[in-house]
Amino acid sequence: MSESAPAPGAGSSPKRPWGLVLVGAAGGAVLALYAAAAPFVAPALRRVCLPFVPATPAQVENVLQLLRGRRGALVDIGSGDGRIVIAAAKRGFQAVGYELNPWLVWYSKYRAWREGVHHNTRFYISDLWKVNFSEFSNIVIFGVPQMLHPSPPSYVSVEYQDWGCLRR
C-alpha cells in the first residue's frame, strides 16, 4: 500500500488573519484620533493663529457686566464652547455664536440644550471673516489679540462707531 502525503493545511486549524485585524484597528484608531484632533490643531496652522482658549467664569462675568443695560441681539465671534453665548441667553439676550471648530459648535448646542436656553441661542460653523454682523447690536470678540489683526475689522470701526466700544 502506498501512502500519499496529506494536503497542505489539512488536519490543522485555520489561521486567523490577526495581522490584518491589528492593522485595521490601528488604522481606525489613527483616523478617529485625526477626526477628533484636527479641528483643534487646524486653527494653529492658519495664517492668523486662533486657538481655543476657554473663558474663565470671571471673564464671562466681565463680559456680562459690559452688557448690563444693553438690549438687542448678541453675537460672539469665535464662541468656542459657547460659555458667553449661553450666559448672555440666560440674561435674556438672543445670542448667536460663530466658531470654526465643528466639535465645539456641537458641544455648544448640547450645553445650550442641557441648560435650557437652546431656544435663545444659535451656533454656526463659520469663518468669522465671512459673516455679516450688521443684524447684531452687541458684538463680543473675546479671545486672543490675533483675532483683531493689527487693527479691528472695518465693520467694527465703521458700521458700529456710533454706539459701540472696543476693549482689548
PDB file of C-alpha atoms in Angstrom:
ATOM      1  CA  MET A   1       0.000   0.000   0.000  1.00  0.00           C
ATOM      2  CA  SER A   2       1.211   3.377  -0.845  1.00  0.00           C
ATOM      3  CA  GLU A   3       0.570   6.293   1.416  1.00  0.00           C
ATOM      4  CA  SER A   4       0.212   9.783  -0.001  1.00  0.00           C
ATOM      5  CA  ALA A   5       1.202  12.921   1.882  1.00  0.00           C
ATOM      6  CA  PRO A   6      -1.666  14.951   3.335  1.00  0.00           C
ATOM      7  CA  ALA A   7      -2.625  18.126   1.525  1.00  0.00           C
ATOM      8  CA  PRO A   8      -1.145  21.334   2.942  1.00  0.00           C
ATOM      9  CA  GLY A   9      -3.395  22.751   5.666  1.00  0.00           C
ATOM     10  CA  ALA A  10      -5.433  19.576   6.012  1.00  0.00           C
ATOM     11  CA  GLY A  11      -5.928  18.470   9.575  1.00  0.00           C
ATOM     12  CA  SER A  12      -4.682  21.767  11.026  1.00  0.00           C
ATOM     13  CA  SER A  13      -6.810  24.609  12.406  1.00  0.00           C
ATOM     14  CA  PRO A  14      -7.384  27.569  10.085  1.00  0.00           C
ATOM     15  CA  LYS A  15      -5.067  30.517  10.676  1.00  0.00           C
ATOM     16  CA  ARG A  16      -6.736  33.754  11.652  1.00  0.00           C
ATOM     17  CA  PRO A  17      -5.654  36.985   9.985  1.00  0.00           C
ATOM     18  CA  TRP A  18      -4.641  38.702  13.257  1.00  0.00           C
ATOM     19  CA  GLY A  19      -2.191  40.875  11.417  1.00  0.00           C
ATOM     20  CA  LEU A  20      -4.938  42.346   9.244  1.00  0.00           C
ATOM     21  CA  VAL A  21      -7.196  42.851  12.261  1.00  0.00           C
ATOM     22  CA  LEU A  22      -4.438  44.710  14.127  1.00  0.00           C
ATOM     23  CA  VAL A  23      -3.594  46.879  11.133  1.00  0.00           C
ATOM     24  CA  GLY A  24      -7.288  47.691  10.637  1.00  0.00           C
ATOM     25  CA  ALA A  25      -7.756  48.531  14.325  1.00  0.00           C
ATOM     26  CA  ALA A  26      -4.648  50.726  14.357  1.00  0.00           C
ATOM     27  CA  GLY A  27      -5.754  52.499  11.179  1.00  0.00           C
ATOM     28  CA  GLY A  28      -9.232  53.065  12.616  1.00  0.00           C
ATOM     29  CA  ALA A  29      -7.754  54.448  15.837  1.00  0.00           C
ATOM     30  CA  VAL A  30      -5.494  56.864  13.902  1.00  0.00           C
ATOM     31  CA  LEU A  31      -8.434  58.006  11.763  1.00  0.00           C
ATOM     32  CA  ALA A  32     -10.617  58.586  14.850  1.00  0.00           C
ATOM     33  CA  LEU A  33      -7.811  60.499  16.572  1.00  0.00           C
ATOM     34  CA  TYR A  34      -7.317  62.642  13.482  1.00  0.00           C
ATOM     35  CA  ALA A  35     -11.062  63.381  13.223  1.00  0.00           C
ATOM     36  CA  ALA A  36     -11.201  64.396  16.882  1.00  0.00           C
ATOM     37  CA  ALA A  37      -7.962  66.411  16.986  1.00  0.00           C
ATOM     38  CA  ALA A  38      -7.912  68.110  13.570  1.00  0.00           C
ATOM     39  CA  PRO A  39     -10.428  70.852  14.443  1.00  0.00           C
ATOM     40  CA  PHE A  40      -8.309  71.799  17.467  1.00  0.00           C
ATOM     41  CA  VAL A  41      -4.970  71.708  15.630  1.00  0.00           C
ATOM     42  CA  ALA A  42      -6.044  73.308  12.327  1.00  0.00           C
ATOM     43  CA  PRO A  43      -6.528  76.835  13.736  1.00  0.00           C
ATOM     44  CA  ALA A  44      -2.881  76.865  14.798  1.00  0.00           C
ATOM     45  CA  LEU A  45      -1.870  76.221  11.185  1.00  0.00           C
ATOM     46  CA  ARG A  46      -3.764  79.215   9.786  1.00  0.00           C
ATOM     47  CA  ARG A  47      -2.030  82.436   8.821  1.00  0.00           C
ATOM     48  CA  VAL A  48      -3.574  84.035  11.907  1.00  0.00           C
ATOM     49  CA  CYS A  49      -3.451  81.557  14.780  1.00  0.00           C
ATOM     50  CA  LEU A  50      -6.853  81.345  16.503  1.00  0.00           C
ATOM     51  CA  PRO A  51      -6.630  78.697  19.215  1.00  0.00           C
ATOM     52  CA  PHE A  52      -9.479  77.663  21.510  1.00  0.00           C
ATOM     53  CA  VAL A  53      -8.944  79.480  24.799  1.00  0.00           C
ATOM     54  CA  PRO A  54     -11.856  78.879  27.193  1.00  0.00           C
ATOM     55  CA  ALA A  55     -13.076  81.876  29.155  1.00  0.00           C
ATOM     56  CA  THR A  56     -12.861  81.726  32.915  1.00  0.00           C
ATOM     57  CA  PRO A  57     -16.005  82.391  34.975  1.00  0.00           C
ATOM     58  CA  ALA A  58     -14.560  85.790  35.946  1.00  0.00           C
ATOM     59  CA  GLN A  59     -14.034  86.702  32.297  1.00  0.00           C
ATOM     60  CA  VAL A  60     -17.593  85.666  31.409  1.00  0.00           C
ATOM     61  CA  GLU A  61     -18.879  87.821  34.282  1.00  0.00           C
ATOM     62  CA  ASN A  62     -16.822  90.782  32.994  1.00  0.00           C
ATOM     63  CA  VAL A  63     -18.445  90.438  29.575  1.00  0.00           C
ATOM     64  CA  LEU A  64     -21.889  90.262  31.193  1.00  0.00           C
ATOM     65  CA  GLN A  65     -21.137  93.421  33.177  1.00  0.00           C
ATOM     66  CA  LEU A  66     -20.304  95.247  29.943  1.00  0.00           C
ATOM     67  CA  LEU A  67     -23.659  94.101  28.553  1.00  0.00           C
ATOM     68  CA  ARG A  68     -25.694  95.417  31.508  1.00  0.00           C
ATOM     69  CA  GLY A  69     -28.403  97.773  30.369  1.00  0.00           C
ATOM     70  CA  ARG A  70     -27.993  96.798  26.711  1.00  0.00           C
ATOM     71  CA  ARG A  71     -30.667  95.241  24.539  1.00  0.00           C
ATOM     72  CA  GLY A  72     -30.822  93.537  21.186  1.00  0.00           C
ATOM     73  CA  ALA A  73     -29.235  90.532  19.578  1.00  0.00           C
ATOM     74  CA  LEU A  74     -25.758  89.452  20.626  1.00  0.00           C
ATOM     75  CA  VAL A  75     -23.100  87.685  18.611  1.00  0.00           C
ATOM     76  CA  ASP A  76     -19.964  86.048  19.987  1.00  0.00           C
ATOM     77  CA  ILE A  77     -17.299  85.853  17.320  1.00  0.00           C
ATOM     78  CA  GLY A  78     -15.164  82.776  17.945  1.00  0.00           C
ATOM     79  CA  SER A  79     -17.618  81.408  20.504  1.00  0.00           C
ATOM     80  CA  GLY A  80     -15.595  78.314  21.421  1.00  0.00           C
ATOM     81  CA  ASP A  81     -17.630  76.133  23.762  1.00  0.00           C
ATOM     82  CA  GLY A  82     -20.441  78.699  23.975  1.00  0.00           C
ATOM     83  CA  ARG A  83     -19.898  79.966  27.524  1.00  0.00           C
ATOM     84  CA  ILE A  84     -20.533  83.626  26.720  1.00  0.00           C
ATOM     85  CA  VAL A  85     -23.463  82.902  24.378  1.00  0.00           C
ATOM     86  CA  ILE A  86     -25.153  80.680  26.981  1.00  0.00           C
ATOM     87  CA  ALA A  87     -24.544  83.163  29.804  1.00  0.00           C
ATOM     88  CA  ALA A  88     -25.971  86.001  27.690  1.00  0.00           C
ATOM     89  CA  ALA A  89     -29.010  83.887  26.776  1.00  0.00           C
ATOM     90  CA  LYS A  90     -29.618  83.302  30.493  1.00  0.00           C
ATOM     91  CA  ARG A  91     -29.726  87.098  30.861  1.00  0.00           C
ATOM     92  CA  GLY A  92     -32.402  87.366  28.150  1.00  0.00           C
ATOM     93  CA  PHE A  93     -30.358  88.053  25.024  1.00  0.00           C
ATOM     94  CA  GLN A  94     -30.995  86.368  21.718  1.00  0.00           C
ATOM     95  CA  ALA A  95     -27.419  85.132  21.360  1.00  0.00           C
ATOM     96  CA  VAL A  96     -25.534  83.678  18.407  1.00  0.00           C
ATOM     97  CA  GLY A  97     -22.071  82.123  18.302  1.00  0.00           C
ATOM     98  CA  TYR A  98     -19.789  81.675  15.296  1.00  0.00           C
ATOM     99  CA  GLU A  99     -16.969  79.154  15.572  1.00  0.00           C
ATOM    100  CA  LEU A 100     -14.675  77.334  13.138  1.00  0.00           C
ATOM    101  CA  ASN A 101     -14.391  74.139  15.171  1.00  0.00           C
ATOM    102  CA  PRO A 102     -17.370  71.833  14.482  1.00  0.00           C
ATOM    103  CA  TRP A 103     -16.804  69.830  17.684  1.00  0.00           C
ATOM    104  CA  LEU A 104     -17.072  72.997  19.766  1.00  0.00           C
ATOM    105  CA  VAL A 105     -20.221  74.080  17.911  1.00  0.00           C
ATOM    106  CA  TRP A 106     -21.876  70.710  18.545  1.00  0.00           C
ATOM    107  CA  TYR A 107     -20.804  70.835  22.189  1.00  0.00           C
ATOM    108  CA  SER A 108     -22.159  74.386  22.495  1.00  0.00           C
ATOM    109  CA  LYS A 109     -25.520  73.289  21.116  1.00  0.00           C
ATOM    110  CA  TYR A 110     -25.609  70.416  23.592  1.00  0.00           C
ATOM    111  CA  ARG A 111     -24.730  72.704  26.534  1.00  0.00           C
ATOM    112  CA  ALA A 112     -27.382  75.227  25.500  1.00  0.00           C
ATOM    113  CA  TRP A 113     -29.960  72.443  25.349  1.00  0.00           C
ATOM    114  CA  ARG A 114     -28.820  71.000  28.696  1.00  0.00           C
ATOM    115  CA  GLU A 115     -29.011  74.417  30.368  1.00  0.00           C
ATOM    116  CA  GLY A 116     -32.448  75.158  28.892  1.00  0.00           C
ATOM    117  CA  VAL A 117     -31.514  78.159  26.731  1.00  0.00           C
ATOM    118  CA  HIS A 118     -31.441  76.453  23.326  1.00  0.00           C
ATOM    119  CA  HIS A 119     -34.469  78.497  22.206  1.00  0.00           C
ATOM    120  CA  ASN A 120     -32.468  81.739  22.736  1.00  0.00           C
ATOM    121  CA  THR A 121     -29.206  80.545  21.178  1.00  0.00           C
ATOM    122  CA  ARG A 122     -27.875  79.610  17.766  1.00  0.00           C
ATOM    123  CA  PHE A 123     -24.430  78.321  16.901  1.00  0.00           C
ATOM    124  CA  TYR A 124     -22.873  78.223  13.457  1.00  0.00           C
ATOM    125  CA  ILE A 125     -19.747  76.679  11.972  1.00  0.00           C
ATOM    126  CA  SER A 126     -18.317  79.585  10.033  1.00  0.00           C
ATOM    127  CA  ASP A 127     -15.224  81.645   9.401  1.00  0.00           C
ATOM    128  CA  LEU A 128     -15.719  84.891  11.302  1.00  0.00           C
ATOM    129  CA  TRP A 129     -14.283  86.927   8.425  1.00  0.00           C
ATOM    130  CA  LYS A 130     -17.097  85.780   6.112  1.00  0.00           C
ATOM    131  CA  VAL A 131     -20.133  86.697   8.235  1.00  0.00           C
ATOM    132  CA  ASN A 132     -22.249  89.847   8.107  1.00  0.00           C
ATOM    133  CA  PHE A 133     -22.753  91.098  11.662  1.00  0.00           C
ATOM    134  CA  SER A 134     -24.962  94.089  10.806  1.00  0.00           C
ATOM    135  CA  GLU A 135     -28.078  92.492  12.368  1.00  0.00           C
ATOM    136  CA  PHE A 136     -26.447  92.405  15.817  1.00  0.00           C
ATOM    137  CA  SER A 137     -26.448  95.289  18.249  1.00  0.00           C
ATOM    138  CA  ASN A 138     -23.964  93.622  20.637  1.00  0.00           C
ATOM    139  CA  ILE A 139     -20.759  92.083  19.310  1.00  0.00           C
ATOM    140  CA  VAL A 140     -18.416  90.151  21.571  1.00  0.00           C
ATOM    141  CA  ILE A 141     -14.921  89.455  20.307  1.00  0.00           C
ATOM    142  CA  PHE A 142     -13.365  87.676  23.215  1.00  0.00           C
ATOM    143  CA  GLY A 143     -10.106  85.872  22.915  1.00  0.00           C
ATOM    144  CA  VAL A 144      -6.633  86.341  21.682  1.00  0.00           C
ATOM    145  CA  PRO A 145      -5.425  89.666  20.211  1.00  0.00           C
ATOM    146  CA  GLN A 146      -4.692  87.977  16.871  1.00  0.00           C
ATOM    147  CA  MET A 147      -8.443  87.849  16.216  1.00  0.00           C
ATOM    148  CA  LEU A 148      -8.389  91.586  15.598  1.00  0.00           C
ATOM    149  CA  HIS A 149      -5.231  91.585  13.485  1.00  0.00           C
ATOM    150  CA  PRO A 150      -3.252  94.805  13.997  1.00  0.00           C
ATOM    151  CA  SER A 151      -6.497  96.813  13.902  1.00  0.00           C
ATOM    152  CA  PRO A 152     -10.155  95.859  14.260  1.00  0.00           C
ATOM    153  CA  PRO A 153     -12.040  94.757  11.157  1.00  0.00           C
ATOM    154  CA  SER A 154     -13.729  97.529   9.175  1.00  0.00           C
ATOM    155  CA  TYR A 155     -17.228  96.586  10.343  1.00  0.00           C
ATOM    156  CA  VAL A 156     -16.270  97.423  13.943  1.00  0.00           C
ATOM    157  CA  SER A 157     -14.759 100.815  13.206  1.00  0.00           C
ATOM    158  CA  VAL A 158     -17.204 101.947  10.510  1.00  0.00           C
ATOM    159  CA  GLU A 159     -20.640 100.377  10.943  1.00  0.00           C
ATOM    160  CA  TYR A 160     -20.695 100.453  14.730  1.00  0.00           C
ATOM    161  CA  GLN A 161     -18.688 103.542  15.581  1.00  0.00           C
ATOM    162  CA  ASP A 162     -21.732 105.489  16.849  1.00  0.00           C
ATOM    163  CA  TRP A 163     -22.639 103.239  19.763  1.00  0.00           C
ATOM    164  CA  GLY A 164     -20.048 100.503  20.129  1.00  0.00           C
ATOM    165  CA  CYS A 165     -16.967 100.218  22.217  1.00  0.00           C
ATOM    166  CA  LEU A 166     -13.911  98.143  21.612  1.00  0.00           C
ATOM    167  CA  ARG A 167     -11.994  96.960  24.652  1.00  0.00           C
ATOM    168  CA  ARG A 168      -8.830  94.975  24.354  1.00  0.00           C
TER     169      ARG A 168
END
